[in-house]
């Protein structure tokens, strides 16, 4: 209950600061995101990943993020051609609807619904799936569907320079070799890890806005329908053949597939001038709407 109250207060704080015109909101948002990406995620990796017994079954949850992104590219690529959408709209939907908010929204939701033991699975899906996708294929899609050219040769370097990815690789090696995180680090990374939920909710509060006029956009509902309904449905239909339906791995995999569109994905779309307004709406309005569908999926999974 205490954690829920703190998270709610952080949401209110984010909403309050968003309305203060004299504050450098973009800088605050950037700092919060940098803290979450460069400090909290590596701390969580050190805290949880070395405790996992490695096995091929770990690749199954990770693959769900790649599956839903590639499916998004296939569906919206075909719809764009059949319905004669402009390239910017198609590219925006492929990227933003194809990437789920598996960290800033997914981590606190998964932890709240399934407990701390579910976080390592969510972390793997996010780092092995969502992050790699937003750092590679989303840039490729942006280059294809916009008039701007991306330097594809820079993609591997960007991935290697990203701190959470480096820590993920380190902790996976530690897990394979049976090395545990040093005891003196456990209290430190544990305290840092506990800030994930409130800071993530605070970041959401800084971004959250309602634009009722834009709810009539058919492209918005195409994107939301895919992200919140079709993507988790396809994961549920296919992945139950590979994971036990009652297992925590299966439930977290389906639930993470039904999170709202990733904020970072919308930023990539904006950078490539792929319908910035649509990208912002999908990521922003998607968060409150997804709370309803996430709870439906949670009770459906049992």
PDB file of C-alpha atoms in Angstrom:
ATOM      1  CA  UNK A   1       0.000   0.000   0.000  1.00  0.00           C
ATOM      2  CA  UNK A   2       2.854   2.383   0.835  1.00  0.00           C
ATOM      3  CA  UNK A   3       4.419   1.802  -2.583  1.00  0.00           C
ATOM      4  CA  UNK A   4       1.123   2.517  -4.332  1.00  0.00           C
ATOM      5  CA  UNK A   5       0.680   5.772  -2.385  1.00  0.00           C
ATOM      6  CA  UNK A   6       4.234   6.906  -3.232  1.00  0.00           C
ATOM      7  CA  UNK A   7       3.687   6.063  -6.924  1.00  0.00           C
ATOM      8  CA  UNK A   8       0.412   8.014  -6.947  1.00  0.00           C
ATOM      9  CA  UNK A   9       2.079  11.022  -5.344  1.00  0.00           C
ATOM     10  CA  UNK A  10       4.867  10.857  -7.929  1.00  0.00           C
ATOM     11  CA  UNK A  11       2.254  10.832 -10.684  1.00  0.00           C
ATOM     12  CA  UNK A  12       0.574  13.891  -9.176  1.00  0.00           C
ATOM     13  CA  UNK A  13       3.949  15.620  -8.886  1.00  0.00           C
ATOM     14  CA  UNK A  14       4.689  14.940 -12.555  1.00  0.00           C
ATOM     15  CA  UNK A  15       1.284  16.282 -13.590  1.00  0.00           C
ATOM     16  CA  UNK A  16       1.773  19.366 -11.399  1.00  0.00           C
ATOM     17  CA  UNK A  17       5.235  20.163 -12.762  1.00  0.00           C
ATOM     18  CA  UNK A  18       3.949  19.699 -16.307  1.00  0.00           C
ATOM     19  CA  UNK A  19       1.697  22.726 -15.803  1.00  0.00           C
ATOM     20  CA  UNK A  20       4.462  25.002 -14.506  1.00  0.00           C
ATOM     21  CA  UNK A  21       5.445  27.199 -17.447  1.00  0.00           C
ATOM     22  CA  UNK A  22       8.548  28.565 -15.706  1.00  0.00           C
ATOM     23  CA  UNK A  23      10.215  25.159 -15.370  1.00  0.00           C
ATOM     24  CA  UNK A  24      12.575  23.614 -17.980  1.00  0.00           C
ATOM     25  CA  UNK A  25      10.271  20.621 -18.445  1.00  0.00           C
ATOM     26  CA  UNK A  26      12.237  19.098 -21.306  1.00  0.00           C
ATOM     27  CA  UNK A  27      15.432  19.133 -19.245  1.00  0.00           C
ATOM     28  CA  UNK A  28      13.692  17.595 -16.229  1.00  0.00           C
ATOM     29  CA  UNK A  29      12.220  14.853 -18.413  1.00  0.00           C
ATOM     30  CA  UNK A  30      15.622  14.225 -19.980  1.00  0.00           C
ATOM     31  CA  UNK A  31      17.289  13.967 -16.561  1.00  0.00           C
ATOM     32  CA  UNK A  32      14.646  11.585 -15.221  1.00  0.00           C
ATOM     33  CA  UNK A  33      14.882   9.365 -18.301  1.00  0.00           C
ATOM     34  CA  UNK A  34      18.691   9.401 -18.123  1.00  0.00           C
ATOM     35  CA  UNK A  35      18.561   8.339 -14.468  1.00  0.00           C
ATOM     36  CA  UNK A  36      16.164   5.498 -15.248  1.00  0.00           C
ATOM     37  CA  UNK A  37      18.115   4.287 -18.292  1.00  0.00           C
ATOM     38  CA  UNK A  38      21.700   4.765 -17.136  1.00  0.00           C
ATOM     39  CA  UNK A  39      21.484   4.090 -13.394  1.00  0.00           C
ATOM     40  CA  UNK A  40      18.316   2.201 -12.424  1.00  0.00           C
ATOM     41  CA  UNK A  41      18.277  -0.356 -15.265  1.00  0.00           C
ATOM     42  CA  UNK A  42      21.942  -1.349 -14.771  1.00  0.00           C
ATOM     43  CA  UNK A  43      21.289  -1.626 -11.021  1.00  0.00           C
ATOM     44  CA  UNK A  44      18.311  -3.920 -11.644  1.00  0.00           C
ATOM     45  CA  UNK A  45      20.407  -6.000 -14.035  1.00  0.00           C
ATOM     46  CA  UNK A  46      23.068  -6.488 -11.354  1.00  0.00           C
ATOM     47  CA  UNK A  47      20.426  -7.263  -8.761  1.00  0.00           C
ATOM     48  CA  UNK A  48      18.414  -9.849 -10.661  1.00  0.00           C
ATOM     49  CA  UNK A  49      20.073 -11.297 -13.770  1.00  0.00           C
ATOM     50  CA  UNK A  50      22.972 -13.139 -12.070  1.00  0.00           C
ATOM     51  CA  UNK A  51      20.383 -15.006  -9.990  1.00  0.00           C
ATOM     52  CA  UNK A  52      18.808 -16.544 -13.102  1.00  0.00           C
ATOM     53  CA  UNK A  53      19.782 -20.041 -14.155  1.00  0.00           C
ATOM     54  CA  UNK A  54      20.560 -19.647 -17.882  1.00  0.00           C
ATOM     55  CA  UNK A  55      18.703 -21.720 -20.442  1.00  0.00           C
ATOM     56  CA  UNK A  56      17.249 -21.594 -23.937  1.00  0.00           C
ATOM     57  CA  UNK A  57      13.813 -20.996 -22.438  1.00  0.00           C
ATOM     58  CA  UNK A  58      14.909 -17.414 -21.657  1.00  0.00           C
ATOM     59  CA  UNK A  59      14.999 -16.674 -25.380  1.00  0.00           C
ATOM     60  CA  UNK A  60      11.273 -17.320 -25.648  1.00  0.00           C
ATOM     61  CA  UNK A  61      10.111 -14.276 -23.610  1.00  0.00           C
ATOM     62  CA  UNK A  62      12.750 -12.081 -25.312  1.00  0.00           C
ATOM     63  CA  UNK A  63      11.593 -13.159 -28.764  1.00  0.00           C
ATOM     64  CA  UNK A  64       8.055 -11.871 -28.089  1.00  0.00           C
ATOM     65  CA  UNK A  65       9.194  -8.249 -28.467  1.00  0.00           C
ATOM     66  CA  UNK A  66      10.885  -9.048 -31.790  1.00  0.00           C
ATOM     67  CA  UNK A  67       7.834 -11.001 -32.960  1.00  0.00           C
ATOM     68  CA  UNK A  68       5.366  -8.167 -32.230  1.00  0.00           C
ATOM     69  CA  UNK A  69       7.614  -5.536 -33.857  1.00  0.00           C
ATOM     70  CA  UNK A  70       8.097  -7.566 -37.040  1.00  0.00           C
ATOM     71  CA  UNK A  71       4.366  -8.343 -37.094  1.00  0.00           C
ATOM     72  CA  UNK A  72       3.671  -4.597 -36.790  1.00  0.00           C
ATOM     73  CA  UNK A  73       5.958  -3.945 -39.761  1.00  0.00           C
ATOM     74  CA  UNK A  74       4.206  -6.636 -41.792  1.00  0.00           C
ATOM     75  CA  UNK A  75       0.646  -5.518 -40.954  1.00  0.00           C
ATOM     76  CA  UNK A  76       1.088  -1.755 -41.251  1.00  0.00           C
ATOM     77  CA  UNK A  77       3.378  -2.123 -44.259  1.00  0.00           C
ATOM     78  CA  UNK A  78       0.647  -4.050 -46.075  1.00  0.00           C
ATOM     79  CA  UNK A  79      -2.165  -1.772 -44.876  1.00  0.00           C
ATOM     80  CA  UNK A  80      -0.171   1.282 -45.939  1.00  0.00           C
ATOM     81  CA  UNK A  81       0.116  -0.046 -49.466  1.00  0.00           C
ATOM     82  CA  UNK A  82      -3.464  -1.325 -49.736  1.00  0.00           C
ATOM     83  CA  UNK A  83      -5.055   1.817 -48.264  1.00  0.00           C
ATOM     84  CA  UNK A  84      -2.531   4.179 -49.883  1.00  0.00           C
ATOM     85  CA  UNK A  85      -1.265   5.760 -46.674  1.00  0.00           C
ATOM     86  CA  UNK A  86       1.662   8.157 -46.911  1.00  0.00           C
ATOM     87  CA  UNK A  87       5.038   6.751 -45.868  1.00  0.00           C
ATOM     88  CA  UNK A  88       5.232   8.913 -42.755  1.00  0.00           C
ATOM     89  CA  UNK A  89       1.990   7.494 -41.343  1.00  0.00           C
ATOM     90  CA  UNK A  90       3.013   3.927 -42.119  1.00  0.00           C
ATOM     91  CA  UNK A  91       6.468   4.369 -40.597  1.00  0.00           C
ATOM     92  CA  UNK A  92       5.049   6.001 -37.479  1.00  0.00           C
ATOM     93  CA  UNK A  93       2.626   3.135 -36.850  1.00  0.00           C
ATOM     94  CA  UNK A  94       5.272   0.473 -37.524  1.00  0.00           C
ATOM     95  CA  UNK A  95       7.658   1.968 -34.960  1.00  0.00           C
ATOM     96  CA  UNK A  96       5.403   3.355 -32.237  1.00  0.00           C
ATOM     97  CA  UNK A  97       2.743   0.637 -32.275  1.00  0.00           C
ATOM     98  CA  UNK A  98       5.401  -2.029 -32.770  1.00  0.00           C
ATOM     99  CA  UNK A  99       7.268  -1.189 -29.554  1.00  0.00           C
ATOM    100  CA  UNK A 100       5.730  -1.712 -26.115  1.00  0.00           C
ATOM    101  CA  UNK A 101       6.533   0.376 -23.048  1.00  0.00           C
ATOM    102  CA  UNK A 102       8.125  -2.635 -21.358  1.00  0.00           C
ATOM    103  CA  UNK A 103      10.252  -0.653 -18.897  1.00  0.00           C
ATOM    104  CA  UNK A 104       8.873   2.667 -17.612  1.00  0.00           C
ATOM    105  CA  UNK A 105       5.305   1.335 -17.602  1.00  0.00           C
ATOM    106  CA  UNK A 106       5.956  -2.404 -17.752  1.00  0.00           C
ATOM    107  CA  UNK A 107       8.311  -2.740 -14.783  1.00  0.00           C
ATOM    108  CA  UNK A 108       6.103  -1.109 -12.117  1.00  0.00           C
ATOM    109  CA  UNK A 109       2.972  -2.819 -13.488  1.00  0.00           C
ATOM    110  CA  UNK A 110       4.568  -6.266 -13.636  1.00  0.00           C
ATOM    111  CA  UNK A 111       6.104  -5.840 -10.178  1.00  0.00           C
ATOM    112  CA  UNK A 112       2.799  -4.651  -8.743  1.00  0.00           C
ATOM    113  CA  UNK A 113       0.773  -7.514 -10.230  1.00  0.00           C
ATOM    114  CA  UNK A 114       3.203 -10.431 -10.012  1.00  0.00           C
ATOM    115  CA  UNK A 115       5.820  -9.403  -7.442  1.00  0.00           C
ATOM    116  CA  UNK A 116       9.565  -8.897  -7.598  1.00  0.00           C
ATOM    117  CA  UNK A 117      10.180 -12.404  -8.950  1.00  0.00           C
ATOM    118  CA  UNK A 118       8.616 -11.277 -12.247  1.00  0.00           C
ATOM    119  CA  UNK A 119      11.047  -8.378 -12.736  1.00  0.00           C
ATOM    120  CA  UNK A 120      13.953 -10.447 -14.161  1.00  0.00           C
ATOM    121  CA  UNK A 121      11.659 -11.731 -16.927  1.00  0.00           C
ATOM    122  CA  UNK A 122      10.413  -8.223 -17.682  1.00  0.00           C
ATOM    123  CA  UNK A 123      13.994  -6.932 -17.647  1.00  0.00           C
ATOM    124  CA  UNK A 124      15.079  -9.537 -20.183  1.00  0.00           C
ATOM    125  CA  UNK A 125      12.125  -8.744 -22.472  1.00  0.00           C
ATOM    126  CA  UNK A 126      12.915  -5.042 -22.271  1.00  0.00           C
ATOM    127  CA  UNK A 127      16.699  -5.180 -22.683  1.00  0.00           C
ATOM    128  CA  UNK A 128      16.958  -8.171 -25.024  1.00  0.00           C
ATOM    129  CA  UNK A 129      13.887  -7.133 -26.996  1.00  0.00           C
ATOM    130  CA  UNK A 130      12.546  -3.588 -26.784  1.00  0.00           C
ATOM    131  CA  UNK A 131      15.857  -1.767 -26.293  1.00  0.00           C
ATOM    132  CA  UNK A 132      17.671  -3.624 -29.068  1.00  0.00           C
ATOM    133  CA  UNK A 133      14.734  -3.004 -31.381  1.00  0.00           C
ATOM    134  CA  UNK A 134      14.493   0.724 -30.673  1.00  0.00           C
ATOM    135  CA  UNK A 135      18.258   0.984 -31.202  1.00  0.00           C
ATOM    136  CA  UNK A 136      18.355  -0.968 -34.435  1.00  0.00           C
ATOM    137  CA  UNK A 137      15.258  -1.919 -36.436  1.00  0.00           C
ATOM    138  CA  UNK A 138      13.321   1.206 -35.487  1.00  0.00           C
ATOM    139  CA  UNK A 139      16.168   3.316 -36.897  1.00  0.00           C
ATOM    140  CA  UNK A 140      16.109   1.183 -40.033  1.00  0.00           C
ATOM    141  CA  UNK A 141      12.340   1.679 -40.395  1.00  0.00           C
ATOM    142  CA  UNK A 142      12.736   5.410 -39.787  1.00  0.00           C
ATOM    143  CA  UNK A 143      15.333   5.604 -42.543  1.00  0.00           C
ATOM    144  CA  UNK A 144      13.124   3.706 -44.990  1.00  0.00           C
ATOM    145  CA  UNK A 145       9.879   5.596 -44.404  1.00  0.00           C
ATOM    146  CA  UNK A 146      11.238   9.142 -44.060  1.00  0.00           C
ATOM    147  CA  UNK A 147      13.210  11.472 -46.278  1.00  0.00           C
ATOM    148  CA  UNK A 148      16.035  11.548 -43.751  1.00  0.00           C
ATOM    149  CA  UNK A 149      18.880   9.097 -44.083  1.00  0.00           C
ATOM    150  CA  UNK A 150      20.188   7.254 -41.066  1.00  0.00           C
ATOM    151  CA  UNK A 151      23.746   5.946 -40.852  1.00  0.00           C
ATOM    152  CA  UNK A 152      23.127   2.242 -40.379  1.00  0.00           C
ATOM    153  CA  UNK A 153      26.815   1.648 -39.648  1.00  0.00           C
ATOM    154  CA  UNK A 154      26.424   3.577 -36.380  1.00  0.00           C
ATOM    155  CA  UNK A 155      23.789   1.179 -35.006  1.00  0.00           C
ATOM    156  CA  UNK A 156      26.193  -1.415 -33.490  1.00  0.00           C
ATOM    157  CA  UNK A 157      28.208   1.353 -31.805  1.00  0.00           C
ATOM    158  CA  UNK A 158      25.051   2.950 -30.365  1.00  0.00           C
ATOM    159  CA  UNK A 159      24.014  -0.398 -28.913  1.00  0.00           C
ATOM    160  CA  UNK A 160      27.423  -1.072 -27.365  1.00  0.00           C
ATOM    161  CA  UNK A 161      27.638   2.435 -25.877  1.00  0.00           C
ATOM    162  CA  UNK A 162      24.242   2.183 -24.172  1.00  0.00           C
ATOM    163  CA  UNK A 163      24.927   1.507 -20.421  1.00  0.00           C
ATOM    164  CA  UNK A 164      21.960  -0.830 -19.730  1.00  0.00           C
ATOM    165  CA  UNK A 165      22.955  -3.047 -22.670  1.00  0.00           C
ATOM    166  CA  UNK A 166      26.536  -3.271 -21.433  1.00  0.00           C
ATOM    167  CA  UNK A 167      25.370  -4.222 -17.951  1.00  0.00           C
ATOM    168  CA  UNK A 168      22.923  -6.724 -19.412  1.00  0.00           C
ATOM    169  CA  UNK A 169      25.732  -8.451 -21.315  1.00  0.00           C
ATOM    170  CA  UNK A 170      27.918  -8.402 -18.188  1.00  0.00           C
ATOM    171  CA  UNK A 171      25.221  -9.891 -15.971  1.00  0.00           C
ATOM    172  CA  UNK A 172      24.292 -12.538 -18.555  1.00  0.00           C
ATOM    173  CA  UNK A 173      27.942 -13.623 -18.617  1.00  0.00           C
ATOM    174  CA  UNK A 174      27.903 -13.660 -14.809  1.00  0.00           C
ATOM    175  CA  UNK A 175      24.779 -15.824 -14.893  1.00  0.00           C
ATOM    176  CA  UNK A 176      26.323 -18.269 -17.384  1.00  0.00           C
ATOM    177  CA  UNK A 177      29.519 -18.564 -15.338  1.00  0.00           C
ATOM    178  CA  UNK A 178      27.616 -18.859 -12.071  1.00  0.00           C
ATOM    179  CA  UNK A 179      29.042 -15.623 -10.637  1.00  0.00           C
ATOM    180  CA  UNK A 180      26.855 -13.718  -8.200  1.00  0.00           C
ATOM    181  CA  UNK A 181      26.744  -9.976  -7.667  1.00  0.00           C
ATOM    182  CA  UNK A 182      29.200  -9.087  -4.852  1.00  0.00           C
ATOM    183  CA  UNK A 183      27.462  -8.915  -1.480  1.00  0.00           C
ATOM    184  CA  UNK A 184      28.612  -5.358  -0.746  1.00  0.00           C
ATOM    185  CA  UNK A 185      26.813  -4.153  -3.896  1.00  0.00           C
ATOM    186  CA  UNK A 186      23.465  -5.789  -3.104  1.00  0.00           C
ATOM    187  CA  UNK A 187      22.218  -3.118  -0.627  1.00  0.00           C
ATOM    188  CA  UNK A 188      23.260  -0.326  -3.011  1.00  0.00           C
ATOM    189  CA  UNK A 189      21.632  -1.700  -6.168  1.00  0.00           C
ATOM    190  CA  UNK A 190      18.609  -2.775  -4.135  1.00  0.00           C
ATOM    191  CA  UNK A 191      17.973   0.780  -2.927  1.00  0.00           C
ATOM    192  CA  UNK A 192      18.477   2.163  -6.436  1.00  0.00           C
ATOM    193  CA  UNK A 193      16.176  -0.501  -7.882  1.00  0.00           C
ATOM    194  CA  UNK A 194      13.388   0.480  -5.509  1.00  0.00           C
ATOM    195  CA  UNK A 195      13.252   3.913  -7.137  1.00  0.00           C
ATOM    196  CA  UNK A 196      12.219   2.413 -10.498  1.00  0.00           C
ATOM    197  CA  UNK A 197       8.452   2.422  -9.902  1.00  0.00           C
ATOM    198  CA  UNK A 198       8.069   5.939  -8.428  1.00  0.00           C
ATOM    199  CA  UNK A 199      10.501   7.533 -10.901  1.00  0.00           C
ATOM    200  CA  UNK A 200       8.903   5.742 -13.857  1.00  0.00           C
ATOM    201  CA  UNK A 201       5.452   6.922 -12.755  1.00  0.00           C
ATOM    202  CA  UNK A 202       6.881  10.426 -12.290  1.00  0.00           C
ATOM    203  CA  UNK A 203       8.242  10.310 -15.859  1.00  0.00           C
ATOM    204  CA  UNK A 204       4.804   9.252 -17.091  1.00  0.00           C
ATOM    205  CA  UNK A 205       3.228  12.178 -15.219  1.00  0.00           C
ATOM    206  CA  UNK A 206       5.601  14.597 -16.936  1.00  0.00           C
ATOM    207  CA  UNK A 207       4.477  13.299 -20.353  1.00  0.00           C
ATOM    208  CA  UNK A 208       0.790  12.629 -19.770  1.00  0.00           C
ATOM    209  CA  UNK A 209      -1.743  14.824 -21.559  1.00  0.00           C
ATOM    210  CA  UNK A 210      -5.277  14.426 -22.890  1.00  0.00           C
ATOM    211  CA  UNK A 211      -6.350  15.599 -26.362  1.00  0.00           C
ATOM    212  CA  UNK A 212      -9.956  14.507 -26.895  1.00  0.00           C
ATOM    213  CA  UNK A 213     -10.162  15.924 -30.421  1.00  0.00           C
ATOM    214  CA  UNK A 214      -7.411  13.600 -31.578  1.00  0.00           C
ATOM    215  CA  UNK A 215      -9.261  10.513 -30.367  1.00  0.00           C
ATOM    216  CA  UNK A 216     -11.209  10.547 -33.637  1.00  0.00           C
ATOM    217  CA  UNK A 217      -8.076   9.762 -35.680  1.00  0.00           C
ATOM    218  CA  UNK A 218      -8.444   6.346 -37.321  1.00  0.00           C
ATOM    219  CA  UNK A 219      -4.665   5.969 -37.402  1.00  0.00           C
ATOM    220  CA  UNK A 220      -4.555   6.402 -33.639  1.00  0.00           C
ATOM    221  CA  UNK A 221      -7.019   3.560 -33.133  1.00  0.00           C
ATOM    222  CA  UNK A 222      -5.246   1.363 -35.680  1.00  0.00           C
ATOM    223  CA  UNK A 223      -2.075   1.773 -33.626  1.00  0.00           C
ATOM    224  CA  UNK A 224      -3.734   1.338 -30.235  1.00  0.00           C
ATOM    225  CA  UNK A 225      -5.791  -1.619 -31.428  1.00  0.00           C
ATOM    226  CA  UNK A 226      -2.651  -3.398 -32.542  1.00  0.00           C
ATOM    227  CA  UNK A 227      -0.564  -2.544 -29.487  1.00  0.00           C
ATOM    228  CA  UNK A 228      -3.120  -3.275 -26.764  1.00  0.00           C
ATOM    229  CA  UNK A 229      -5.253  -6.031 -28.304  1.00  0.00           C
ATOM    230  CA  UNK A 230      -3.856  -7.771 -31.372  1.00  0.00           C
ATOM    231  CA  UNK A 231      -0.196  -7.980 -30.274  1.00  0.00           C
ATOM    232  CA  UNK A 232      -0.867  -9.629 -26.870  1.00  0.00           C
ATOM    233  CA  UNK A 233      -3.550 -11.821 -28.454  1.00  0.00           C
ATOM    234  CA  UNK A 234      -1.082 -13.164 -31.016  1.00  0.00           C
ATOM    235  CA  UNK A 235       1.528 -13.726 -28.300  1.00  0.00           C
ATOM    236  CA  UNK A 236      -1.051 -15.562 -26.190  1.00  0.00           C
ATOM    237  CA  UNK A 237      -2.100 -17.762 -29.118  1.00  0.00           C
ATOM    238  CA  UNK A 238       1.428 -18.647 -30.226  1.00  0.00           C
ATOM    239  CA  UNK A 239       3.545 -18.644 -27.077  1.00  0.00           C
ATOM    240  CA  UNK A 240       1.290 -20.958 -25.088  1.00  0.00           C
ATOM    241  CA  UNK A 241       2.672 -23.673 -27.363  1.00  0.00           C
ATOM    242  CA  UNK A 242       6.152 -23.014 -25.970  1.00  0.00           C
ATOM    243  CA  UNK A 243       5.531 -21.970 -22.353  1.00  0.00           C
ATOM    244  CA  UNK A 244       3.153 -23.443 -19.732  1.00  0.00           C
ATOM    245  CA  UNK A 245       0.082 -21.216 -19.544  1.00  0.00           C
ATOM    246  CA  UNK A 246       0.220 -21.117 -15.736  1.00  0.00           C
ATOM    247  CA  UNK A 247       3.901 -20.177 -15.639  1.00  0.00           C
ATOM    248  CA  UNK A 248       5.059 -16.732 -14.568  1.00  0.00           C
ATOM    249  CA  UNK A 249       7.177 -16.495 -17.731  1.00  0.00           C
ATOM    250  CA  UNK A 250       4.113 -16.896 -19.962  1.00  0.00           C
ATOM    251  CA  UNK A 251       1.958 -14.413 -18.052  1.00  0.00           C
ATOM    252  CA  UNK A 252       4.655 -11.741 -17.967  1.00  0.00           C
ATOM    253  CA  UNK A 253       5.424 -12.277 -21.657  1.00  0.00           C
ATOM    254  CA  UNK A 254       1.782 -11.749 -22.667  1.00  0.00           C
ATOM    255  CA  UNK A 255       1.281  -8.813 -20.307  1.00  0.00           C
ATOM    256  CA  UNK A 256       4.450  -7.033 -21.477  1.00  0.00           C
ATOM    257  CA  UNK A 257       3.241  -7.491 -25.072  1.00  0.00           C
ATOM    258  CA  UNK A 258       0.104  -5.529 -24.187  1.00  0.00           C
ATOM    259  CA  UNK A 259       1.775  -2.465 -22.672  1.00  0.00           C
ATOM    260  CA  UNK A 260       1.195   1.000 -24.123  1.00  0.00           C
ATOM    261  CA  UNK A 261       3.454   2.197 -26.960  1.00  0.00           C
ATOM    262  CA  UNK A 262       7.040   2.943 -25.935  1.00  0.00           C
ATOM    263  CA  UNK A 263       7.874   6.604 -25.317  1.00  0.00           C
ATOM    264  CA  UNK A 264      11.376   6.105 -26.764  1.00  0.00           C
ATOM    265  CA  UNK A 265       9.834   4.676 -29.931  1.00  0.00           C
ATOM    266  CA  UNK A 266       7.753   7.820 -30.343  1.00  0.00           C
ATOM    267  CA  UNK A 267      10.918   9.916 -29.966  1.00  0.00           C
ATOM    268  CA  UNK A 268      12.560   7.946 -32.798  1.00  0.00           C
ATOM    269  CA  UNK A 269       9.496   8.525 -34.987  1.00  0.00           C
ATOM    270  CA  UNK A 270       9.582  12.249 -34.192  1.00  0.00           C
ATOM    271  CA  UNK A 271      13.287  12.462 -35.020  1.00  0.00           C
ATOM    272  CA  UNK A 272      12.573  10.992 -38.455  1.00  0.00           C
ATOM    273  CA  UNK A 273       9.571  13.310 -38.916  1.00  0.00           C
ATOM    274  CA  UNK A 274       7.125  10.400 -39.004  1.00  0.00           C
ATOM    275  CA  UNK A 275       3.866  12.088 -37.975  1.00  0.00           C
ATOM    276  CA  UNK A 276       5.118  13.643 -34.693  1.00  0.00           C
ATOM    277  CA  UNK A 277       1.590  14.450 -33.461  1.00  0.00           C
ATOM    278  CA  UNK A 278       0.399  10.874 -33.973  1.00  0.00           C
ATOM    279  CA  UNK A 279       3.558   9.496 -32.347  1.00  0.00           C
ATOM    280  CA  UNK A 280       3.066  11.709 -29.284  1.00  0.00           C
ATOM    281  CA  UNK A 281      -0.603  10.762 -28.941  1.00  0.00           C
ATOM    282  CA  UNK A 282       0.082   7.036 -29.197  1.00  0.00           C
ATOM    283  CA  UNK A 283       2.703   7.154 -26.445  1.00  0.00           C
ATOM    284  CA  UNK A 284       0.928   9.685 -24.223  1.00  0.00           C
ATOM    285  CA  UNK A 285      -2.756   8.767 -24.403  1.00  0.00           C
ATOM    286  CA  UNK A 286      -1.820   5.108 -24.707  1.00  0.00           C
ATOM    287  CA  UNK A 287      -0.712   4.966 -21.084  1.00  0.00           C
ATOM    288  CA  UNK A 288      -4.063   5.617 -19.330  1.00  0.00           C
ATOM    289  CA  UNK A 289      -6.017   3.595 -21.907  1.00  0.00           C
ATOM    290  CA  UNK A 290      -3.646   0.647 -21.535  1.00  0.00           C
ATOM    291  CA  UNK A 291      -4.304   0.451 -17.784  1.00  0.00           C
ATOM    292  CA  UNK A 292      -7.802  -0.824 -18.590  1.00  0.00           C
ATOM    293  CA  UNK A 293      -6.670  -3.393 -21.177  1.00  0.00           C
ATOM    294  CA  UNK A 294      -3.742  -4.526 -18.993  1.00  0.00           C
ATOM    295  CA  UNK A 295      -6.132  -5.349 -16.149  1.00  0.00           C
ATOM    296  CA  UNK A 296      -8.381  -7.229 -18.582  1.00  0.00           C
ATOM    297  CA  UNK A 297      -5.405  -9.281 -19.761  1.00  0.00           C
ATOM    298  CA  UNK A 298      -4.291  -9.824 -16.145  1.00  0.00           C
ATOM    299  CA  UNK A 299      -7.632 -11.325 -15.113  1.00  0.00           C
ATOM    300  CA  UNK A 300      -7.886 -13.249 -18.382  1.00  0.00           C
ATOM    301  CA  UNK A 301      -4.499 -14.890 -17.748  1.00  0.00           C
ATOM    302  CA  UNK A 302      -5.610 -15.880 -14.247  1.00  0.00           C
TER     303      UNK A 302
END
